[in-house]
Coordinates of C-alpha atoms in Angstrom, one line a residue:
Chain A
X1 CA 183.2 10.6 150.1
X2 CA 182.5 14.2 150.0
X3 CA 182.2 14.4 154.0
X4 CA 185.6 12.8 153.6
X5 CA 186.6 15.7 151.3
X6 CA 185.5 17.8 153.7
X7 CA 186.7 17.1 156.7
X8 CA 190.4 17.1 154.8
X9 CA 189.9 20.7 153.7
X10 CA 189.0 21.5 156.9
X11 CA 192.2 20.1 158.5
X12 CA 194.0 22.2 155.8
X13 CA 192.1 25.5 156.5
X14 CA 190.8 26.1 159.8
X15 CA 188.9 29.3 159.1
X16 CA 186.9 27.3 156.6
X17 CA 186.1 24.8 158.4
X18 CA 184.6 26.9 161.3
X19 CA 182.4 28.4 158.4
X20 CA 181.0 25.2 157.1
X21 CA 180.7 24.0 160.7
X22 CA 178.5 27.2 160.9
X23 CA 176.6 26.0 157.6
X24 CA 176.4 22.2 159.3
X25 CA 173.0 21.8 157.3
X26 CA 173.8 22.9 153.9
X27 CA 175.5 20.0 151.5
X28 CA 178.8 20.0 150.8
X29 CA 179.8 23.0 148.0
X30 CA 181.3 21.9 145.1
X31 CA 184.4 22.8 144.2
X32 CA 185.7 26.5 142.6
X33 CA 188.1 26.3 140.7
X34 CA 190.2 29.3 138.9
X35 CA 189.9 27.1 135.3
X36 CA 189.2 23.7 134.9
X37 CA 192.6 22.7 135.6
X38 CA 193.6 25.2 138.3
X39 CA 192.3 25.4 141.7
X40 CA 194.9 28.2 143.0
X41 CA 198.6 29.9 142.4
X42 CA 200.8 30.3 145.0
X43 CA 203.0 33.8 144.7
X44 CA 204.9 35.8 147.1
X45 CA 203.5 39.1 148.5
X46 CA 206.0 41.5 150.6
X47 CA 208.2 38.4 151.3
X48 CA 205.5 36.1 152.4
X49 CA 204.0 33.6 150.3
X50 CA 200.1 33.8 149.9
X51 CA 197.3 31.1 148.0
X52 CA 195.4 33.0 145.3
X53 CA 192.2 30.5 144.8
X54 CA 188.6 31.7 144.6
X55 CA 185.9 32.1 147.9
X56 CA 185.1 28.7 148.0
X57 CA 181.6 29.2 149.5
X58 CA 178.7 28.5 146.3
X59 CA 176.7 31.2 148.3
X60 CA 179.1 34.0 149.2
X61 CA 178.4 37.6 147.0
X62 CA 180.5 40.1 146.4
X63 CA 182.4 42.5 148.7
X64 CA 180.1 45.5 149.3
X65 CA 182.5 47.4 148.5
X66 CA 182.3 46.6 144.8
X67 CA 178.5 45.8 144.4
X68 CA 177.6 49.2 143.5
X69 CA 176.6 50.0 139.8
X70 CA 176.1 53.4 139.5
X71 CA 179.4 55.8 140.3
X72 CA 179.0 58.9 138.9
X73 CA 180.8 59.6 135.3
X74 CA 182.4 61.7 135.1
X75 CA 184.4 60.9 136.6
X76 CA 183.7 57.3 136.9
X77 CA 183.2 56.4 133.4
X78 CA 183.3 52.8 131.0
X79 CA 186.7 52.4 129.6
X80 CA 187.3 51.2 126.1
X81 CA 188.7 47.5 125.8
X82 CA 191.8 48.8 124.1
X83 CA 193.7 51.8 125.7
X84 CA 196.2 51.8 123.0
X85 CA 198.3 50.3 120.3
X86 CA 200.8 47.7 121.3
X87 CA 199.0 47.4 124.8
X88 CA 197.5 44.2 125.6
X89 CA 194.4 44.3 127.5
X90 CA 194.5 40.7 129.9
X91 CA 191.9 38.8 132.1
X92 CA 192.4 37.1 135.4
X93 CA 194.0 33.9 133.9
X94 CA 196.5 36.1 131.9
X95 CA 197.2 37.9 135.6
X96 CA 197.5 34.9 137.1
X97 CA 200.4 33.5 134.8
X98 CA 202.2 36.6 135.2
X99 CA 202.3 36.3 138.9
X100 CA 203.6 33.3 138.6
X101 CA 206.6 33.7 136.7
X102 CA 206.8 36.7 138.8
X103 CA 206.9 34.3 142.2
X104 CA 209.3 31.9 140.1
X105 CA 211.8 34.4 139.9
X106 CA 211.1 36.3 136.5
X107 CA 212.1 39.5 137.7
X108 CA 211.3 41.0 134.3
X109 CA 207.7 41.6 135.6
X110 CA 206.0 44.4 137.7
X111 CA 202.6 44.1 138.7
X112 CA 201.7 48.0 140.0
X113 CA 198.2 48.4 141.4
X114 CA 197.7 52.2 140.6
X115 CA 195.0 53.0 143.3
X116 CA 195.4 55.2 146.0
X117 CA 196.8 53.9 149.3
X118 CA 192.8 53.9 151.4
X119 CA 191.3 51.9 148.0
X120 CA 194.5 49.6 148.5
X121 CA 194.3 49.3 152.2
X122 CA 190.6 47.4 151.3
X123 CA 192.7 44.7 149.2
X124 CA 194.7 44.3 146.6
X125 CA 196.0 41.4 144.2
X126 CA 198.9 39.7 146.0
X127 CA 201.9 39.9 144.2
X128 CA 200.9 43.3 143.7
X129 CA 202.6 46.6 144.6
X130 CA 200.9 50.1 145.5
X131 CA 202.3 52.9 143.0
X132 CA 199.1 55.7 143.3
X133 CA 198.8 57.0 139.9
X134 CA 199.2 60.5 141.2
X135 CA 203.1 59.3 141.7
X136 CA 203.5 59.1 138.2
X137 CA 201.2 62.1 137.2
X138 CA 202.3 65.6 136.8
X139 CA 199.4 67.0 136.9
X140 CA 198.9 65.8 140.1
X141 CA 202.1 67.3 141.7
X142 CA 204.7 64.3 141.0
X143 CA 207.5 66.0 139.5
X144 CA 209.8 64.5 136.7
X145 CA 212.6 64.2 138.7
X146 CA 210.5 61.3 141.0
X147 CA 209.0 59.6 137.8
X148 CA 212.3 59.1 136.7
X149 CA 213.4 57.8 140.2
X150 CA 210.5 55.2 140.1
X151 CA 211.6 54.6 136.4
X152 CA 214.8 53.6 137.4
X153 CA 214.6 52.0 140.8
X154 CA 211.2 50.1 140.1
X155 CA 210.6 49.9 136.3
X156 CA 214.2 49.0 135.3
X157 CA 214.9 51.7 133.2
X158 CA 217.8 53.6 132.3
X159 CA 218.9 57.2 132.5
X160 CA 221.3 57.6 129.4
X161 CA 223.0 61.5 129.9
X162 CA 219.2 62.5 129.6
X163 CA 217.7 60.0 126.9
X164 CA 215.9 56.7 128.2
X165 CA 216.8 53.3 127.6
X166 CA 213.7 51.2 128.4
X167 CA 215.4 48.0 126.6
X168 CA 215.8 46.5 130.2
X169 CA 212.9 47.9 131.4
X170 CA 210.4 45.9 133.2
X171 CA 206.8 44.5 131.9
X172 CA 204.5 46.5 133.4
X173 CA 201.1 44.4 134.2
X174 CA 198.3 47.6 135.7
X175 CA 195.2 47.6 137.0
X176 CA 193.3 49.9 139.4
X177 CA 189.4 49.3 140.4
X178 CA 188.4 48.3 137.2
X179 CA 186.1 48.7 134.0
X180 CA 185.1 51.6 135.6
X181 CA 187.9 53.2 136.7
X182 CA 190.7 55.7 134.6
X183 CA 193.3 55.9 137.0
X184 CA 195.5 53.1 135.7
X185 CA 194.5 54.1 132.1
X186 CA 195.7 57.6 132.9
X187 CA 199.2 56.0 134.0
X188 CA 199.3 53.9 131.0
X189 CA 198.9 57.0 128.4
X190 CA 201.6 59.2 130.3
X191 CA 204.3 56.1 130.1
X192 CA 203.6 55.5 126.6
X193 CA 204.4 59.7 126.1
X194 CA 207.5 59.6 128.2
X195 CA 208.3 56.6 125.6
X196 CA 207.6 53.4 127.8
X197 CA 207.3 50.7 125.1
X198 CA 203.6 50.0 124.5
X199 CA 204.7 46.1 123.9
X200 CA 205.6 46.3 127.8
X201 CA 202.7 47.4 128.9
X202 CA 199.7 44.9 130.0
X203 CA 196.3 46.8 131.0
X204 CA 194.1 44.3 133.4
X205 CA 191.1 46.3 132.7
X206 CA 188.4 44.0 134.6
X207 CA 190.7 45.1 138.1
X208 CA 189.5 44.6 141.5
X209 CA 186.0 44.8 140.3
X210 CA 186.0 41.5 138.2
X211 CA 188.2 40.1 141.1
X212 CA 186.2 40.3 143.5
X213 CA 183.5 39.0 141.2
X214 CA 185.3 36.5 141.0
X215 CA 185.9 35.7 144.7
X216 CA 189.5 35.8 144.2
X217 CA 192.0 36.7 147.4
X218 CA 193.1 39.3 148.2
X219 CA 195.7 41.0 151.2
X220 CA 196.6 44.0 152.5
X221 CA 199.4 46.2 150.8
Chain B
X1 CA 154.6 27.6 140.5
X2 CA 154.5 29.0 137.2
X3 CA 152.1 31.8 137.9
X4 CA 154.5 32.3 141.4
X5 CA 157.7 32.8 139.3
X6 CA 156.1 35.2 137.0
X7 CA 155.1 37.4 139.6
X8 CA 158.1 37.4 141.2
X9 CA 159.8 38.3 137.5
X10 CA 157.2 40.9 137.0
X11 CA 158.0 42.5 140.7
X12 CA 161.7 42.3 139.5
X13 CA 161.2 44.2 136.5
X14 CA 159.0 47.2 138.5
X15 CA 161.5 47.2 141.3
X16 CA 164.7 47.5 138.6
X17 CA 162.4 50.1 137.0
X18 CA 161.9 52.6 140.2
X19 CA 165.2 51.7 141.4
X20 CA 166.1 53.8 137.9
X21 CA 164.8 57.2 139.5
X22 CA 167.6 59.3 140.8
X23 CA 167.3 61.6 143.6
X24 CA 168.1 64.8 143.4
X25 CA 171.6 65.2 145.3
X26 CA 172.9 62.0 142.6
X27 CA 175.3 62.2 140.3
X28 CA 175.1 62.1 136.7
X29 CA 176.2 58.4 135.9
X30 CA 176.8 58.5 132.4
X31 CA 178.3 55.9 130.0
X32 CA 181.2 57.5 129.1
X33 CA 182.5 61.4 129.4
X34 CA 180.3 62.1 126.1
X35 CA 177.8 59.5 126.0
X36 CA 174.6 59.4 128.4
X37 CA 172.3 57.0 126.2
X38 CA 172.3 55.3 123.4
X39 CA 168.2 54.5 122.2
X40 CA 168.2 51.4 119.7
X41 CA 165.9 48.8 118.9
X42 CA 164.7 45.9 120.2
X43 CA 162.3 43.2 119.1
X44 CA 160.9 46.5 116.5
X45 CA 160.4 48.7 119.2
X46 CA 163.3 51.7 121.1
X47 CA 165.0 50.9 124.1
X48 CA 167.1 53.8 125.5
X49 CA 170.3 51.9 126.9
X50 CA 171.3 54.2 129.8
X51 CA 172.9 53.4 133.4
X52 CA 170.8 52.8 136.4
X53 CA 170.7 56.9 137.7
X54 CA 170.7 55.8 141.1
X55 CA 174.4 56.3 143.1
X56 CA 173.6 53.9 146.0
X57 CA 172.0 51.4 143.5
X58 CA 173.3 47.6 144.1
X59 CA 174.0 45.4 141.5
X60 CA 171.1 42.9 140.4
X61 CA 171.2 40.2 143.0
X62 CA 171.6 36.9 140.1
X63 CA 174.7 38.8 139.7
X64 CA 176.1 39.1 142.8
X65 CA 177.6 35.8 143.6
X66 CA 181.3 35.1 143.2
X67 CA 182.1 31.4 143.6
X68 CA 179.5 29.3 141.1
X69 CA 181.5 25.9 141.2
X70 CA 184.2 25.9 138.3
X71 CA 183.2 23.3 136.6
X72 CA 181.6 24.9 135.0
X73 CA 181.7 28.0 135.6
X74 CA 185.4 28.6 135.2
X75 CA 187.0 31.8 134.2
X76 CA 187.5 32.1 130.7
X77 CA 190.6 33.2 129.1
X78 CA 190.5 37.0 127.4
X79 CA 191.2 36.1 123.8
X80 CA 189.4 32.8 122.3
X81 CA 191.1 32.0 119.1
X82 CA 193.3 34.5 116.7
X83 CA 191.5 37.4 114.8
X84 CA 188.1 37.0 117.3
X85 CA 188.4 40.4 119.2
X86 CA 187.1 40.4 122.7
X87 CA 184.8 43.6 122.9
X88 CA 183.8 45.6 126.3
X89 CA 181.0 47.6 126.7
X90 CA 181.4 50.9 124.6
X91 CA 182.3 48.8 121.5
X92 CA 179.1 46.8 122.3
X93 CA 177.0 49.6 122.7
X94 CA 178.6 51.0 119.0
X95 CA 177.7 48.0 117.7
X96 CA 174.3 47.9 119.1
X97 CA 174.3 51.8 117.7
X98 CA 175.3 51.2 114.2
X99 CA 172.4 48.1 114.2
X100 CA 169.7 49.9 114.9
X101 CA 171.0 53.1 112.5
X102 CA 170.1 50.3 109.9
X103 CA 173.7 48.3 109.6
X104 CA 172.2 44.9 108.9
X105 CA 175.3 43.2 108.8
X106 CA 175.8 43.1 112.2
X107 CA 173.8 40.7 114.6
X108 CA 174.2 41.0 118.4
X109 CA 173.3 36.9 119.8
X110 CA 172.4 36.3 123.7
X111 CA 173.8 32.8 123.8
X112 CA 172.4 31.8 126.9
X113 CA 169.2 29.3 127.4
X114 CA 166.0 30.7 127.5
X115 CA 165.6 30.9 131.3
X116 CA 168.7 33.0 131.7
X117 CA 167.6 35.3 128.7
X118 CA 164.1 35.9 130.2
X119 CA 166.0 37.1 133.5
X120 CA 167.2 40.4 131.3
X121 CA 169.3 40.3 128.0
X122 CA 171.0 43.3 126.5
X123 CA 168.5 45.5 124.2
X124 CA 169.0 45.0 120.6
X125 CA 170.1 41.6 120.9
X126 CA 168.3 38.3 119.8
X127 CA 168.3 34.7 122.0
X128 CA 170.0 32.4 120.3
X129 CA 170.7 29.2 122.7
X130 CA 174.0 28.1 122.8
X131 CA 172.4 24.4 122.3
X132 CA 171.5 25.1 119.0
X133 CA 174.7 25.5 117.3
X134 CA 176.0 22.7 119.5
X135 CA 175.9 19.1 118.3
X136 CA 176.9 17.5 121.3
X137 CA 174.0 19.1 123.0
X138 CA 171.6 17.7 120.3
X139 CA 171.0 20.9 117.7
X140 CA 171.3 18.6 114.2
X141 CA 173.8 20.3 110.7
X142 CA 170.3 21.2 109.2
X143 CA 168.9 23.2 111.9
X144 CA 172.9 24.8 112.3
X145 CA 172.4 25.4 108.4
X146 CA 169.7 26.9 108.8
X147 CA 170.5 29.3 111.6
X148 CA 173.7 30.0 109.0
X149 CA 171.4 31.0 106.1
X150 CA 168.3 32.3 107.9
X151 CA 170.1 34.4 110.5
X152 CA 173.5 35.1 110.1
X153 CA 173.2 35.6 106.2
X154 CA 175.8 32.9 105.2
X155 CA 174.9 31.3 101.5
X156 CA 175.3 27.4 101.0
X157 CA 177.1 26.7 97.5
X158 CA 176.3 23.3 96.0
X159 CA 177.3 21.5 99.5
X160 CA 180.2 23.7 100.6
X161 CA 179.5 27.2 102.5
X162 CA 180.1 30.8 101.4
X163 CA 180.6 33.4 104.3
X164 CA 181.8 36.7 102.4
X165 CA 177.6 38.2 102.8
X166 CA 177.3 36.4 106.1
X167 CA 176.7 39.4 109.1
X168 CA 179.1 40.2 112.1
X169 CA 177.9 38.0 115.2
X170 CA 179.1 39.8 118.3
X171 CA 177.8 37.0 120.8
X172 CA 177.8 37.2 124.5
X173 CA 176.1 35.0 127.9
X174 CA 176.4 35.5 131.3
X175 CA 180.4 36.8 131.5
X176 CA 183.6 36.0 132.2
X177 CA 182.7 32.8 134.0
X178 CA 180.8 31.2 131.2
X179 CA 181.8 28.9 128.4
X180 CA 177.8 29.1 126.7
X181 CA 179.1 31.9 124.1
X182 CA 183.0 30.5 123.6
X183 CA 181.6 27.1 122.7
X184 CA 179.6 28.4 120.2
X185 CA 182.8 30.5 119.0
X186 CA 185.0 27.8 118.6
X187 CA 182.3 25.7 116.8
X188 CA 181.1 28.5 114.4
X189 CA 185.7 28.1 113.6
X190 CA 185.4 25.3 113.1
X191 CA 182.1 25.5 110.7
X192 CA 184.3 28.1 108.4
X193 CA 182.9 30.9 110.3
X194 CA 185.7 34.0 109.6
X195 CA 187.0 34.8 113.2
X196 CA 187.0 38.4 112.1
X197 CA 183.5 38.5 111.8
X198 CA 182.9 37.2 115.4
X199 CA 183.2 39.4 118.5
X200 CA 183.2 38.2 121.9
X201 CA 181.7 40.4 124.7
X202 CA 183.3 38.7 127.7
X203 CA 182.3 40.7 130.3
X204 CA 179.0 39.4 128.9
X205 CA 175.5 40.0 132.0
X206 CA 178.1 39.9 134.8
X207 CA 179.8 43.0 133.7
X208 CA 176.5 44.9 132.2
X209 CA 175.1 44.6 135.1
X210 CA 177.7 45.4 137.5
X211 CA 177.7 48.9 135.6
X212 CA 173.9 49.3 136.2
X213 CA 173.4 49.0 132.7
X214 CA 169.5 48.8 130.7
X215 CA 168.3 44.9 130.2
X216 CA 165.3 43.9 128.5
X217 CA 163.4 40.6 128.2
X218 CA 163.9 38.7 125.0

């Protein structure tokens, strides 16, 4: 029965199959699930569609990339669990469900990975799109007049003879490298002081670190 | 066997330990802008809580796998129930701070087993097995009501419980992939436990230790 199960996922993913033909002595994995009653989500990333599920490998460890413990802090340093009033702090299930409705056509819903473009390049969350934080800091040369342009053209806000109107504006789901990283924390305090609503504002503070934990997919930008 | 595993443990702990020493051209790795350490108790004596100083350092191999199979190990959701925050790790480590300054309402509970507990806990924290609030896993309502009134400082009333004295359990196991700690939380609910005086540290041993953080044994 499980050499059944096996050869069928094989026939569904070739790569994987090549690696437990590799592994032709060890038993049979058992299954990784997302949740008990989830194996994977299907969204759509730069037109294509894409299978978030976990590495489904019992043995594999995490990307090198993000076994390190010890970045310096400063700058690297522990973030709270709560960034601010109003804004929700989500885990991976929460992400999940927003990409979702996102891939179902709830267009209400941004999902911005606020890294810059080389930490991007090594893999982001599909669904996902690249906005460095520095495009939406001033103190690191982005100038109002192009945070306003990514207000309006990606965020859904509204220029009103020099007020904002953010009541269209989208839901804004961030994250950068994780626990340990400030950079989508430092986007998420300059919205709230150029008036973004706080109660459209979703902080997944776990980020590619707990991700890849996690064995989750990822693609490139 | 036995003697085998030990030694193994004890070369884990000496390796962890020089692994701890930081070269000269490192980093300070501190664990946040203002805070380097935190020094608290742990079974009566200090522990300094600090981050490993080392800037190549690798996390702890136990916590370096990503795909446990799910079940069990499935990802849990961030919030358990209303009014039970989920805490990360500078609320823990206040918590851990304000303990050892003498707060006794507060109790900080490794809900893992035993084995996993002796593999490194969080310093200031006391084992408490998940199986022994749980009685589908055998623990009985008298040793449950005992754990109530003996550790958590809950008072029974003539057959009904009274929770307004009992401590602050801020209750943790291995992370974001482990259910040990949220059963308990939805059990000590549904014992009359107030959810505002239970914490959940879901990043739990997965997240301590991906930050290179101080573990003890129990």
């Amino acid at each position: 029965m499980k050499k059944l199960l096996t050869i069928a996922a094989c026939a569904l993913i070739l790569s994987g199959c090549q690696a437990t033909a590799e592994k032709a002595a060890a038993p049979a994995g058992k299954p990784v699930g997302v949740t008990s009653s989830l194996m994977s989500v299907d969204v759509m990333h730069n037109g294509a569609s894409v299978t978030i599920s976990r590495n489904a490998d019992n043995k594999n460890t995490v990307n090198p990339s993000f076994a390190l413990t010890s970045r310096p802090c400063p700058p690297f340093c522990i973030q709270p669990m709560k960034l601010a009033e109003g804004v929700e702090t989500i885990g991976e299930t929460e992400m999940l469900a927003y990409l979702e409705k996102m891939t179902a056509g709830d267009d209400s819903i941004l999902v911005i990975d606020s890294r810059t473009p080389d930490w991007a390049e090594r893999g982001m969350i599909p669904g996902a799109v690249n906005i460095p934080w520095t495009a939406l800091n001033t103190a690191k040369g982005a100038d109002p007049i192009s945070i306003g342009d990514i207000f309006t053209e990606q965020f859904g806000a509204e220029e009103f003879d020099g007020l904002w109107k953010f009541g269209g504006a989208k839901t804004l789901v961030m994250y950068c490298n994780g626990m340990w990283c400030g950079q989508s924390p430092t986007n998420i305090k300059a919205l709230l002081d150029f008036g973004y609503p706080a109660d459209k504002i979703k902080w997944y503070r776990g980020g590619m670190q707990d991700w890849e934990n996690l064995g989750l997919t990822t693609v490139k930008p």
